[in-house]
Amino acid sequence: MTQDSSATLSVAPVLHRFAGLGWGLVGIVAFSFTLPFTRVAVGGLSPLFIGAGRAVVAAALAAVALSLTRQHWPDAVQWARVAVVAAGVVVGFPLLTSYALLSVPANHAVVVIGLLPAATAVMAVLRGKERPAVSFWVFASLGAVAAMAFASLQNGGLGQLHQADLLLFFAVLLCAMGYAEGGLLARELGAWQTVSWALVLAAPLMTVATIVAVVQQPPAAGPVEWAAFAYLAAVSMFLGFFAWYRGLAIGPIAQVSQVQLIQPVLGILWSALFLHERIGLPTLLGGLAVIACAGLAVRTRLIRKER
């Protein structure tokens, strides 16, 4: 009897850990289509409409889910934290990447966004007031340098960053902030509830922005562009977060966040398959450098926490 109990206790933490990684992987695979499909959508829809409109659709889905399941409303402090999540993943990242993808290929954006795992780790460190090893900051900094060097070389030479690259870098910062705060908040509100409340909170602002977008530039998209928009609204903006925040909530966040490292690889693959973008040597080397630095940063933090 005792042996059976011991076996159960020893297996449970392992299953618990793999559950977090599994849910995180499902979320990242869903997110990996976001930039390629955004690139498709901007072919017939304005960036403002894509960034704001998809949030409005997702907010409607979230409101229905919250109402049907009779979720308790967040308290005042939690609402403030929900606002941080909304600023990062509902407002900032969708809008900034939509505008950036007007002028850069999807695989270019994917490499720059490859900074996200390291940025998320940095935000988590700052949020948790951790004291990671110096090597963590070195690798995180090298990742940023690698991404900026890649972007500069793609634009004609070192130091020549395109406006789109600045939008992408800012999008990374905002999204990392939203990921880190959302991962912690999901432990209190629930995984899908966290992003649902963030969508609902941002809905009034994004509704106004969508109306402005329609007035300024009426949608003139074909079936392919609308299909891409539908994916962005239903999956990238809503269903993907069910899995991602659940994975982060199960945790540990440091380990689950490493799953993000496969997102640039998948994004480049989808860009080649669906958009027929050429995977040149600069893209390959830039992507590998950014992913390697991000992986080392996340791994260094993880090892330090386990000691």
PDB file of C-alpha atoms in Angstrom:
ATOM      1  CA  MET A   1       0.000   0.000   0.000  1.00  0.00           C
ATOM      2  CA  THR A   2       2.792   2.349   0.892  1.00  0.00           C
ATOM      3  CA  GLN A   3       4.660   1.534  -2.284  1.00  0.00           C
ATOM      4  CA  ASP A   4       1.607   2.326  -4.392  1.00  0.00           C
ATOM      5  CA  SER A   5       1.218   5.692  -2.676  1.00  0.00           C
ATOM      6  CA  SER A   6       4.897   6.484  -3.183  1.00  0.00           C
ATOM      7  CA  ALA A   7       4.707   5.637  -6.871  1.00  0.00           C
ATOM      8  CA  THR A   8       1.677   7.852  -7.298  1.00  0.00           C
ATOM      9  CA  LEU A   9       3.378  10.767  -5.603  1.00  0.00           C
ATOM     10  CA  SER A  10       6.543  10.396  -7.694  1.00  0.00           C
ATOM     11  CA  VAL A  11       4.678  10.221 -10.989  1.00  0.00           C
ATOM     12  CA  ALA A  12       2.305  13.106 -10.299  1.00  0.00           C
ATOM     13  CA  PRO A  13       4.910  15.928 -10.463  1.00  0.00           C
ATOM     14  CA  VAL A  14       6.246  14.537 -13.744  1.00  0.00           C
ATOM     15  CA  LEU A  15       2.776  14.414 -15.271  1.00  0.00           C
ATOM     16  CA  HIS A  16       2.117  17.892 -13.909  1.00  0.00           C
ATOM     17  CA  ARG A  17       5.261  19.265 -15.574  1.00  0.00           C
ATOM     18  CA  PHE A  18       4.553  17.635 -18.921  1.00  0.00           C
ATOM     19  CA  ALA A  19       0.977  18.919 -18.812  1.00  0.00           C
ATOM     20  CA  GLY A  20       2.286  22.484 -18.606  1.00  0.00           C
ATOM     21  CA  LEU A  21       4.708  21.931 -21.471  1.00  0.00           C
ATOM     22  CA  GLY A  22       2.035  20.215 -23.560  1.00  0.00           C
ATOM     23  CA  TRP A  23      -0.493  23.009 -23.195  1.00  0.00           C
ATOM     24  CA  GLY A  24       2.242  25.557 -23.854  1.00  0.00           C
ATOM     25  CA  LEU A  25       3.208  23.746 -27.064  1.00  0.00           C
ATOM     26  CA  VAL A  26      -0.390  23.771 -28.328  1.00  0.00           C
ATOM     27  CA  GLY A  27      -0.565  27.512 -27.705  1.00  0.00           C
ATOM     28  CA  ILE A  28       2.735  28.239 -29.447  1.00  0.00           C
ATOM     29  CA  VAL A  29       1.803  26.199 -32.524  1.00  0.00           C
ATOM     30  CA  ALA A  30      -1.410  28.226 -32.721  1.00  0.00           C
ATOM     31  CA  PHE A  31       0.528  31.496 -32.376  1.00  0.00           C
ATOM     32  CA  SER A  32       3.127  30.481 -34.979  1.00  0.00           C
ATOM     33  CA  PHE A  33       0.617  31.175 -37.769  1.00  0.00           C
ATOM     34  CA  THR A  34      -0.070  34.714 -36.531  1.00  0.00           C
ATOM     35  CA  LEU A  35       2.585  36.695 -38.437  1.00  0.00           C
ATOM     36  CA  PRO A  36       2.241  34.805 -41.754  1.00  0.00           C
ATOM     37  CA  PHE A  37      -1.551  35.145 -41.641  1.00  0.00           C
ATOM     38  CA  THR A  38      -1.277  38.817 -40.683  1.00  0.00           C
ATOM     39  CA  ARG A  39       0.883  39.284 -43.761  1.00  0.00           C
ATOM     40  CA  VAL A  40      -1.892  37.651 -45.813  1.00  0.00           C
ATOM     41  CA  ALA A  41      -4.607  39.789 -44.233  1.00  0.00           C
ATOM     42  CA  VAL A  42      -2.885  43.130 -44.914  1.00  0.00           C
ATOM     43  CA  GLY A  43      -3.279  42.337 -48.607  1.00  0.00           C
ATOM     44  CA  GLY A  44      -6.911  43.455 -48.419  1.00  0.00           C
ATOM     45  CA  LEU A  45      -7.493  44.891 -44.953  1.00  0.00           C
ATOM     46  CA  SER A  46      -5.985  47.907 -43.209  1.00  0.00           C
ATOM     47  CA  PRO A  47      -3.558  47.298 -40.311  1.00  0.00           C
ATOM     48  CA  LEU A  48      -5.850  49.185 -37.937  1.00  0.00           C
ATOM     49  CA  PHE A  49      -8.815  47.039 -38.918  1.00  0.00           C
ATOM     50  CA  ILE A  50      -6.804  43.820 -38.509  1.00  0.00           C
ATOM     51  CA  GLY A  51      -5.335  44.783 -35.146  1.00  0.00           C
ATOM     52  CA  ALA A  52      -8.535  46.218 -33.660  1.00  0.00           C
ATOM     53  CA  GLY A  53     -11.175  44.184 -35.473  1.00  0.00           C
ATOM     54  CA  ARG A  54      -9.773  40.834 -34.458  1.00  0.00           C
ATOM     55  CA  ALA A  55      -9.811  41.965 -30.822  1.00  0.00           C
ATOM     56  CA  VAL A  56     -13.487  42.941 -31.131  1.00  0.00           C
ATOM     57  CA  VAL A  57     -14.436  39.539 -32.546  1.00  0.00           C
ATOM     58  CA  ALA A  58     -12.406  37.763 -29.869  1.00  0.00           C
ATOM     59  CA  ALA A  59     -13.964  39.962 -27.164  1.00  0.00           C
ATOM     60  CA  ALA A  60     -17.437  38.900 -28.293  1.00  0.00           C
ATOM     61  CA  LEU A  61     -16.412  35.235 -28.013  1.00  0.00           C
ATOM     62  CA  ALA A  62     -14.863  35.918 -24.611  1.00  0.00           C
ATOM     63  CA  ALA A  63     -17.971  37.698 -23.311  1.00  0.00           C
ATOM     64  CA  VAL A  64     -20.146  34.745 -24.309  1.00  0.00           C
ATOM     65  CA  ALA A  65     -17.775  32.256 -22.632  1.00  0.00           C
ATOM     66  CA  LEU A  66     -17.573  34.308 -19.433  1.00  0.00           C
ATOM     67  CA  SER A  67     -21.350  34.747 -19.309  1.00  0.00           C
ATOM     68  CA  LEU A  68     -22.205  31.107 -19.962  1.00  0.00           C
ATOM     69  CA  THR A  69     -19.803  29.891 -17.282  1.00  0.00           C
ATOM     70  CA  ARG A  70     -20.793  32.651 -14.817  1.00  0.00           C
ATOM     71  CA  GLN A  71     -17.260  33.687 -13.961  1.00  0.00           C
ATOM     72  CA  HIS A  72     -16.624  35.918 -10.970  1.00  0.00           C
ATOM     73  CA  TRP A  73     -15.424  39.398 -11.868  1.00  0.00           C
ATOM     74  CA  PRO A  74     -11.822  40.321 -10.996  1.00  0.00           C
ATOM     75  CA  ASP A  75     -11.280  42.556  -7.991  1.00  0.00           C
ATOM     76  CA  ALA A  76      -9.788  46.049  -8.275  1.00  0.00           C
ATOM     77  CA  VAL A  77      -6.162  44.912  -8.068  1.00  0.00           C
ATOM     78  CA  GLN A  78      -6.759  42.127 -10.552  1.00  0.00           C
ATOM     79  CA  TRP A  79      -8.417  44.555 -12.981  1.00  0.00           C
ATOM     80  CA  ALA A  80      -5.236  46.639 -12.927  1.00  0.00           C
ATOM     81  CA  ARG A  81      -3.219  43.530 -13.781  1.00  0.00           C
ATOM     82  CA  VAL A  82      -5.730  42.566 -16.473  1.00  0.00           C
ATOM     83  CA  ALA A  83      -5.108  46.002 -17.982  1.00  0.00           C
ATOM     84  CA  VAL A  84      -1.393  45.161 -18.253  1.00  0.00           C
ATOM     85  CA  VAL A  85      -2.252  41.958 -20.114  1.00  0.00           C
ATOM     86  CA  ALA A  86      -4.662  43.821 -22.378  1.00  0.00           C
ATOM     87  CA  ALA A  87      -2.106  46.522 -23.190  1.00  0.00           C
ATOM     88  CA  GLY A  88       0.425  43.906 -24.208  1.00  0.00           C
ATOM     89  CA  VAL A  89      -1.397  41.099 -25.991  1.00  0.00           C
ATOM     90  CA  VAL A  90      -4.738  42.645 -27.003  1.00  0.00           C
ATOM     91  CA  VAL A  91      -3.776  46.163 -28.055  1.00  0.00           C
ATOM     92  CA  GLY A  92      -0.023  46.514 -28.496  1.00  0.00           C
ATOM     93  CA  PHE A  93       1.185  43.366 -30.224  1.00  0.00           C
ATOM     94  CA  PRO A  94      -1.652  42.992 -32.790  1.00  0.00           C
ATOM     95  CA  LEU A  95      -1.631  46.627 -33.862  1.00  0.00           C
ATOM     96  CA  LEU A  96       2.132  47.073 -34.029  1.00  0.00           C
ATOM     97  CA  THR A  97       2.789  43.845 -35.934  1.00  0.00           C
ATOM     98  CA  SER A  98      -0.044  44.588 -38.375  1.00  0.00           C
ATOM     99  CA  TYR A  99       1.509  47.924 -39.293  1.00  0.00           C
ATOM    100  CA  ALA A 100       5.012  46.438 -39.444  1.00  0.00           C
ATOM    101  CA  LEU A 101       3.944  43.682 -41.851  1.00  0.00           C
ATOM    102  CA  LEU A 102       2.863  46.246 -44.404  1.00  0.00           C
ATOM    103  CA  SER A 103       6.508  46.744 -45.307  1.00  0.00           C
ATOM    104  CA  VAL A 104       8.509  43.681 -44.219  1.00  0.00           C
ATOM    105  CA  PRO A 105       8.180  39.986 -45.140  1.00  0.00           C
ATOM    106  CA  ALA A 106       6.684  37.631 -42.585  1.00  0.00           C
ATOM    107  CA  ASN A 107       9.933  35.664 -42.171  1.00  0.00           C
ATOM    108  CA  HIS A 108      11.785  38.918 -41.380  1.00  0.00           C
ATOM    109  CA  ALA A 109       9.231  39.756 -38.681  1.00  0.00           C
ATOM    110  CA  VAL A 110       9.415  36.200 -37.317  1.00  0.00           C
ATOM    111  CA  VAL A 111      13.155  36.521 -36.682  1.00  0.00           C
ATOM    112  CA  VAL A 112      12.771  39.796 -34.794  1.00  0.00           C
ATOM    113  CA  ILE A 113       9.831  38.429 -32.802  1.00  0.00           C
ATOM    114  CA  GLY A 114      12.127  35.522 -31.934  1.00  0.00           C
ATOM    115  CA  LEU A 115      13.318  37.775 -29.111  1.00  0.00           C
ATOM    116  CA  LEU A 116      10.027  37.137 -27.322  1.00  0.00           C
ATOM    117  CA  PRO A 117      11.146  34.171 -25.144  1.00  0.00           C
ATOM    118  CA  ALA A 118      14.118  36.098 -23.773  1.00  0.00           C
ATOM    119  CA  ALA A 119      12.024  39.232 -23.341  1.00  0.00           C
ATOM    120  CA  THR A 120       9.346  37.251 -21.504  1.00  0.00           C
ATOM    121  CA  ALA A 121      12.016  35.807 -19.204  1.00  0.00           C
ATOM    122  CA  VAL A 122      13.375  39.298 -18.524  1.00  0.00           C
ATOM    123  CA  MET A 123       9.898  40.603 -17.701  1.00  0.00           C
ATOM    124  CA  ALA A 124       9.273  37.631 -15.419  1.00  0.00           C
ATOM    125  CA  VAL A 125      12.587  38.291 -13.649  1.00  0.00           C
ATOM    126  CA  LEU A 126      11.735  41.965 -13.145  1.00  0.00           C
ATOM    127  CA  ARG A 127       8.177  41.150 -12.114  1.00  0.00           C
ATOM    128  CA  GLY A 128       9.308  38.517  -9.618  1.00  0.00           C
ATOM    129  CA  LYS A 129      12.267  40.602  -8.381  1.00  0.00           C
ATOM    130  CA  GLU A 130      14.604  37.693  -9.074  1.00  0.00           C
ATOM    131  CA  ARG A 131      18.384  37.902  -9.113  1.00  0.00           C
ATOM    132  CA  PRO A 132      19.510  35.724 -12.010  1.00  0.00           C
ATOM    133  CA  ALA A 133      23.132  35.064 -12.901  1.00  0.00           C
ATOM    134  CA  VAL A 134      25.044  37.667 -14.889  1.00  0.00           C
ATOM    135  CA  SER A 135      25.070  35.231 -17.813  1.00  0.00           C
ATOM    136  CA  PHE A 136      21.283  35.582 -18.058  1.00  0.00           C
ATOM    137  CA  TRP A 137      21.599  39.292 -18.803  1.00  0.00           C
ATOM    138  CA  VAL A 138      24.512  38.656 -21.169  1.00  0.00           C
ATOM    139  CA  PHE A 139      22.569  36.155 -23.285  1.00  0.00           C
ATOM    140  CA  ALA A 140      19.414  38.273 -23.240  1.00  0.00           C
ATOM    141  CA  SER A 141      21.440  41.283 -24.407  1.00  0.00           C
ATOM    142  CA  LEU A 142      23.200  39.258 -27.102  1.00  0.00           C
ATOM    143  CA  GLY A 143      19.813  38.139 -28.393  1.00  0.00           C
ATOM    144  CA  ALA A 144      18.670  41.729 -28.701  1.00  0.00           C
ATOM    145  CA  VAL A 145      21.911  42.673 -30.461  1.00  0.00           C
ATOM    146  CA  ALA A 146      21.554  39.717 -32.846  1.00  0.00           C
ATOM    147  CA  ALA A 147      17.986  40.708 -33.721  1.00  0.00           C
ATOM    148  CA  MET A 148      18.964  44.333 -34.297  1.00  0.00           C
ATOM    149  CA  ALA A 149      21.967  43.328 -36.403  1.00  0.00           C
ATOM    150  CA  PHE A 150      19.775  41.064 -38.521  1.00  0.00           C
ATOM    151  CA  ALA A 151      17.191  43.804 -39.024  1.00  0.00           C
ATOM    152  CA  SER A 152      19.878  46.367 -39.881  1.00  0.00           C
ATOM    153  CA  LEU A 153      21.636  44.140 -42.424  1.00  0.00           C
ATOM    154  CA  GLN A 154      18.311  43.339 -44.060  1.00  0.00           C
ATOM    155  CA  ASN A 155      17.771  47.075 -44.495  1.00  0.00           C
ATOM    156  CA  GLY A 156      21.105  47.783 -46.136  1.00  0.00           C
ATOM    157  CA  GLY A 157      23.703  48.009 -43.384  1.00  0.00           C
ATOM    158  CA  LEU A 158      24.399  48.143 -39.676  1.00  0.00           C
ATOM    159  CA  GLY A 159      22.555  50.923 -37.906  1.00  0.00           C
ATOM    160  CA  GLN A 160      19.888  51.215 -40.607  1.00  0.00           C
ATOM    161  CA  LEU A 161      16.776  50.035 -38.805  1.00  0.00           C
ATOM    162  CA  HIS A 162      13.488  50.334 -40.667  1.00  0.00           C
ATOM    163  CA  GLN A 163      10.486  51.883 -38.957  1.00  0.00           C
ATOM    164  CA  ALA A 164       8.806  48.485 -39.156  1.00  0.00           C
ATOM    165  CA  ASP A 165      11.618  46.974 -37.093  1.00  0.00           C
ATOM    166  CA  LEU A 166      11.098  49.542 -34.356  1.00  0.00           C
ATOM    167  CA  LEU A 167       7.415  48.585 -34.307  1.00  0.00           C
ATOM    168  CA  LEU A 168       8.363  44.917 -34.013  1.00  0.00           C
ATOM    169  CA  PHE A 169      10.808  45.534 -31.155  1.00  0.00           C
ATOM    170  CA  PHE A 170       8.191  47.524 -29.256  1.00  0.00           C
ATOM    171  CA  ALA A 171       5.634  44.789 -29.962  1.00  0.00           C
ATOM    172  CA  VAL A 172       8.018  42.258 -28.373  1.00  0.00           C
ATOM    173  CA  LEU A 173       8.343  44.350 -25.219  1.00  0.00           C
ATOM    174  CA  LEU A 174       4.599  44.797 -24.840  1.00  0.00           C
ATOM    175  CA  CYS A 175       3.815  41.166 -25.565  1.00  0.00           C
ATOM    176  CA  ALA A 176       6.460  39.943 -23.123  1.00  0.00           C
ATOM    177  CA  MET A 177       4.964  42.163 -20.459  1.00  0.00           C
ATOM    178  CA  GLY A 178       1.514  40.734 -21.169  1.00  0.00           C
ATOM    179  CA  TYR A 179       2.783  37.144 -21.204  1.00  0.00           C
ATOM    180  CA  ALA A 180       4.637  37.474 -17.899  1.00  0.00           C
ATOM    181  CA  GLU A 181       1.761  39.168 -16.080  1.00  0.00           C
ATOM    182  CA  GLY A 182      -0.825  36.910 -17.687  1.00  0.00           C
ATOM    183  CA  GLY A 183       1.027  33.781 -16.638  1.00  0.00           C
ATOM    184  CA  LEU A 184       0.907  34.888 -13.009  1.00  0.00           C
ATOM    185  CA  LEU A 185      -2.663  36.152 -13.167  1.00  0.00           C
ATOM    186  CA  ALA A 186      -3.874  32.912 -14.760  1.00  0.00           C
ATOM    187  CA  ARG A 187      -3.133  31.167 -11.462  1.00  0.00           C
ATOM    188  CA  GLU A 188      -5.745  33.369  -9.796  1.00  0.00           C
ATOM    189  CA  LEU A 189      -8.384  33.898 -12.475  1.00  0.00           C
ATOM    190  CA  GLY A 190      -7.851  30.814 -14.615  1.00  0.00           C
ATOM    191  CA  ALA A 191      -6.117  30.417 -17.975  1.00  0.00           C
ATOM    192  CA  TRP A 192      -8.790  31.308 -20.497  1.00  0.00           C
ATOM    193  CA  GLN A 193     -10.496  33.653 -18.063  1.00  0.00           C
ATOM    194  CA  THR A 194      -7.402  35.873 -17.935  1.00  0.00           C
ATOM    195  CA  VAL A 195      -7.285  36.595 -21.644  1.00  0.00           C
ATOM    196  CA  SER A 196     -11.094  36.789 -21.784  1.00  0.00           C
ATOM    197  CA  TRP A 197     -11.208  39.551 -19.180  1.00  0.00           C
ATOM    198  CA  ALA A 198      -8.372  41.341 -20.990  1.00  0.00           C
ATOM    199  CA  LEU A 199     -10.332  41.209 -24.249  1.00  0.00           C
ATOM    200  CA  VAL A 200     -13.504  42.453 -22.581  1.00  0.00           C
ATOM    201  CA  LEU A 201     -11.630  45.311 -20.880  1.00  0.00           C
ATOM    202  CA  ALA A 202     -10.098  46.453 -24.190  1.00  0.00           C
ATOM    203  CA  ALA A 203     -13.308  45.972 -26.187  1.00  0.00           C
ATOM    204  CA  PRO A 204     -14.623  49.582 -26.021  1.00  0.00           C
ATOM    205  CA  LEU A 205     -11.318  51.045 -27.230  1.00  0.00           C
ATOM    206  CA  MET A 206     -10.894  48.438 -29.950  1.00  0.00           C
ATOM    207  CA  THR A 207     -14.491  48.861 -31.117  1.00  0.00           C
ATOM    208  CA  VAL A 208     -13.940  52.585 -31.641  1.00  0.00           C
ATOM    209  CA  ALA A 209     -10.669  51.846 -33.459  1.00  0.00           C
ATOM    210  CA  THR A 210     -12.429  49.327 -35.712  1.00  0.00           C
ATOM    211  CA  ILE A 211     -15.116  51.857 -36.658  1.00  0.00           C
ATOM    212  CA  VAL A 212     -12.435  54.427 -37.454  1.00  0.00           C
ATOM    213  CA  ALA A 213     -10.619  51.868 -39.591  1.00  0.00           C
ATOM    214  CA  VAL A 214     -13.749  51.030 -41.585  1.00  0.00           C
ATOM    215  CA  VAL A 215     -14.488  54.716 -42.196  1.00  0.00           C
ATOM    216  CA  GLN A 216     -10.930  55.508 -43.228  1.00  0.00           C
ATOM    217  CA  GLN A 217     -10.412  52.457 -45.425  1.00  0.00           C
ATOM    218  CA  PRO A 218     -13.429  50.235 -46.082  1.00  0.00           C
ATOM    219  CA  PRO A 219     -12.410  46.539 -46.181  1.00  0.00           C
ATOM    220  CA  ALA A 220     -11.777  45.244 -49.699  1.00  0.00           C
ATOM    221  CA  ALA A 221     -10.604  41.736 -48.970  1.00  0.00           C
ATOM    222  CA  GLY A 222     -11.151  38.452 -50.749  1.00  0.00           C
ATOM    223  CA  PRO A 223     -11.965  35.071 -49.193  1.00  0.00           C
ATOM    224  CA  VAL A 224      -8.305  34.325 -48.432  1.00  0.00           C
ATOM    225  CA  GLU A 225      -7.763  37.584 -46.554  1.00  0.00           C
ATOM    226  CA  TRP A 226     -11.012  37.146 -44.614  1.00  0.00           C
ATOM    227  CA  ALA A 227     -10.050  33.562 -43.726  1.00  0.00           C
ATOM    228  CA  ALA A 228      -6.698  34.801 -42.393  1.00  0.00           C
ATOM    229  CA  PHE A 229      -8.506  37.495 -40.397  1.00  0.00           C
ATOM    230  CA  ALA A 230     -10.904  34.891 -38.969  1.00  0.00           C
ATOM    231  CA  TYR A 231      -7.972  32.786 -37.773  1.00  0.00           C
ATOM    232  CA  LEU A 232      -6.318  35.820 -36.181  1.00  0.00           C
ATOM    233  CA  ALA A 233      -9.539  36.724 -34.361  1.00  0.00           C
ATOM    234  CA  ALA A 234     -10.667  33.281 -33.206  1.00  0.00           C
ATOM    235  CA  VAL A 235      -7.382  31.434 -32.668  1.00  0.00           C
ATOM    236  CA  SER A 236      -4.460  33.868 -32.354  1.00  0.00           C
ATOM    237  CA  MET A 237      -6.478  36.287 -30.264  1.00  0.00           C
ATOM    238  CA  PHE A 238      -8.589  33.907 -28.212  1.00  0.00           C
ATOM    239  CA  LEU A 239      -8.374  30.111 -28.391  1.00  0.00           C
ATOM    240  CA  GLY A 240      -4.568  30.015 -28.523  1.00  0.00           C
ATOM    241  CA  PHE A 241      -4.419  31.766 -25.161  1.00  0.00           C
ATOM    242  CA  PHE A 242      -6.574  29.051 -23.606  1.00  0.00           C
ATOM    243  CA  ALA A 243      -3.689  26.652 -24.092  1.00  0.00           C
ATOM    244  CA  TRP A 244      -0.803  29.105 -23.593  1.00  0.00           C
ATOM    245  CA  TYR A 245      -1.922  30.632 -20.313  1.00  0.00           C
ATOM    246  CA  ARG A 246      -3.021  27.227 -19.035  1.00  0.00           C
ATOM    247  CA  GLY A 247       0.497  25.960 -19.696  1.00  0.00           C
ATOM    248  CA  LEU A 248       2.032  28.958 -17.932  1.00  0.00           C
ATOM    249  CA  ALA A 249      -0.384  28.580 -15.023  1.00  0.00           C
ATOM    250  CA  ILE A 250       0.527  24.897 -14.574  1.00  0.00           C
ATOM    251  CA  GLY A 251       4.146  25.909 -15.014  1.00  0.00           C
ATOM    252  CA  PRO A 252       6.814  26.236 -14.072  1.00  0.00           C
ATOM    253  CA  ILE A 253       6.778  29.441 -16.146  1.00  0.00           C
ATOM    254  CA  ALA A 254      10.545  29.320 -16.753  1.00  0.00           C
ATOM    255  CA  GLN A 255      10.298  25.866 -18.333  1.00  0.00           C
ATOM    256  CA  VAL A 256       7.064  26.384 -20.254  1.00  0.00           C
ATOM    257  CA  SER A 257       8.326  29.674 -21.681  1.00  0.00           C
ATOM    258  CA  GLN A 258      11.124  27.747 -23.406  1.00  0.00           C
ATOM    259  CA  VAL A 259       8.503  26.266 -25.740  1.00  0.00           C
ATOM    260  CA  GLN A 260       8.396  29.716 -27.359  1.00  0.00           C
ATOM    261  CA  LEU A 261      11.769  28.916 -28.921  1.00  0.00           C
ATOM    262  CA  ILE A 262      10.109  26.802 -31.612  1.00  0.00           C
ATOM    263  CA  GLN A 263       7.758  29.605 -32.679  1.00  0.00           C
ATOM    264  CA  PRO A 264      10.284  31.398 -34.962  1.00  0.00           C
ATOM    265  CA  VAL A 265      11.175  28.096 -36.622  1.00  0.00           C
ATOM    266  CA  LEU A 266       7.525  27.314 -37.306  1.00  0.00           C
ATOM    267  CA  GLY A 267       6.832  30.891 -38.409  1.00  0.00           C
ATOM    268  CA  ILE A 268       9.620  30.789 -40.991  1.00  0.00           C
ATOM    269  CA  LEU A 269       8.354  27.410 -42.197  1.00  0.00           C
ATOM    270  CA  TRP A 270       4.778  28.684 -42.620  1.00  0.00           C
ATOM    271  CA  SER A 271       6.069  31.800 -44.413  1.00  0.00           C
ATOM    272  CA  ALA A 272       7.822  29.591 -46.933  1.00  0.00           C
ATOM    273  CA  LEU A 273       4.894  27.186 -47.373  1.00  0.00           C
ATOM    274  CA  PHE A 274       1.985  29.631 -47.511  1.00  0.00           C
ATOM    275  CA  LEU A 275       3.580  32.876 -48.709  1.00  0.00           C
ATOM    276  CA  HIS A 276       6.360  31.336 -50.812  1.00  0.00           C
ATOM    277  CA  GLU A 277       8.904  33.586 -49.111  1.00  0.00           C
ATOM    278  CA  ARG A 278      12.492  32.568 -49.739  1.00  0.00           C
ATOM    279  CA  ILE A 279      14.454  31.389 -46.712  1.00  0.00           C
ATOM    280  CA  GLY A 280      17.826  32.954 -47.445  1.00  0.00           C
ATOM    281  CA  LEU A 281      21.047  32.484 -45.536  1.00  0.00           C
ATOM    282  CA  PRO A 282      20.684  35.807 -43.613  1.00  0.00           C
ATOM    283  CA  THR A 283      17.221  34.763 -42.396  1.00  0.00           C
ATOM    284  CA  LEU A 284      18.472  31.319 -41.407  1.00  0.00           C
ATOM    285  CA  LEU A 285      21.555  32.614 -39.571  1.00  0.00           C
ATOM    286  CA  GLY A 286      19.680  35.494 -37.975  1.00  0.00           C
ATOM    287  CA  GLY A 287      16.941  33.198 -36.759  1.00  0.00           C
ATOM    288  CA  LEU A 288      19.400  30.670 -35.342  1.00  0.00           C
ATOM    289  CA  ALA A 289      21.377  33.400 -33.544  1.00  0.00           C
ATOM    290  CA  VAL A 290      18.297  34.958 -31.962  1.00  0.00           C
ATOM    291  CA  ILE A 291      16.843  31.578 -30.959  1.00  0.00           C
ATOM    292  CA  ALA A 292      20.161  30.399 -29.521  1.00  0.00           C
ATOM    293  CA  CYS A 293      20.617  33.514 -27.390  1.00  0.00           C
ATOM    294  CA  ALA A 294      17.014  33.406 -26.211  1.00  0.00           C
ATOM    295  CA  GLY A 295      17.347  29.734 -25.346  1.00  0.00           C
ATOM    296  CA  LEU A 296      20.540  30.286 -23.374  1.00  0.00           C
ATOM    297  CA  ALA A 297      18.978  33.205 -21.496  1.00  0.00           C
ATOM    298  CA  VAL A 298      15.884  31.215 -20.543  1.00  0.00           C
ATOM    299  CA  ARG A 299      17.936  28.148 -19.664  1.00  0.00           C
ATOM    300  CA  THR A 300      20.357  30.150 -17.515  1.00  0.00           C
ATOM    301  CA  ARG A 301      17.463  31.589 -15.540  1.00  0.00           C
ATOM    302  CA  LEU A 302      15.921  28.151 -15.130  1.00  0.00           C
ATOM    303  CA  ILE A 303      19.138  26.585 -13.794  1.00  0.00           C
ATOM    304  CA  ARG A 304      19.617  29.467 -11.344  1.00  0.00           C
ATOM    305  CA  LYS A 305      16.040  29.048 -10.023  1.00  0.00           C
ATOM    306  CA  GLU A 306      16.488  25.296  -9.524  1.00  0.00           C
ATOM    307  CA  ARG A 307      19.563  25.729  -7.304  1.00  0.00           C
TER     308      ARG A 307
END
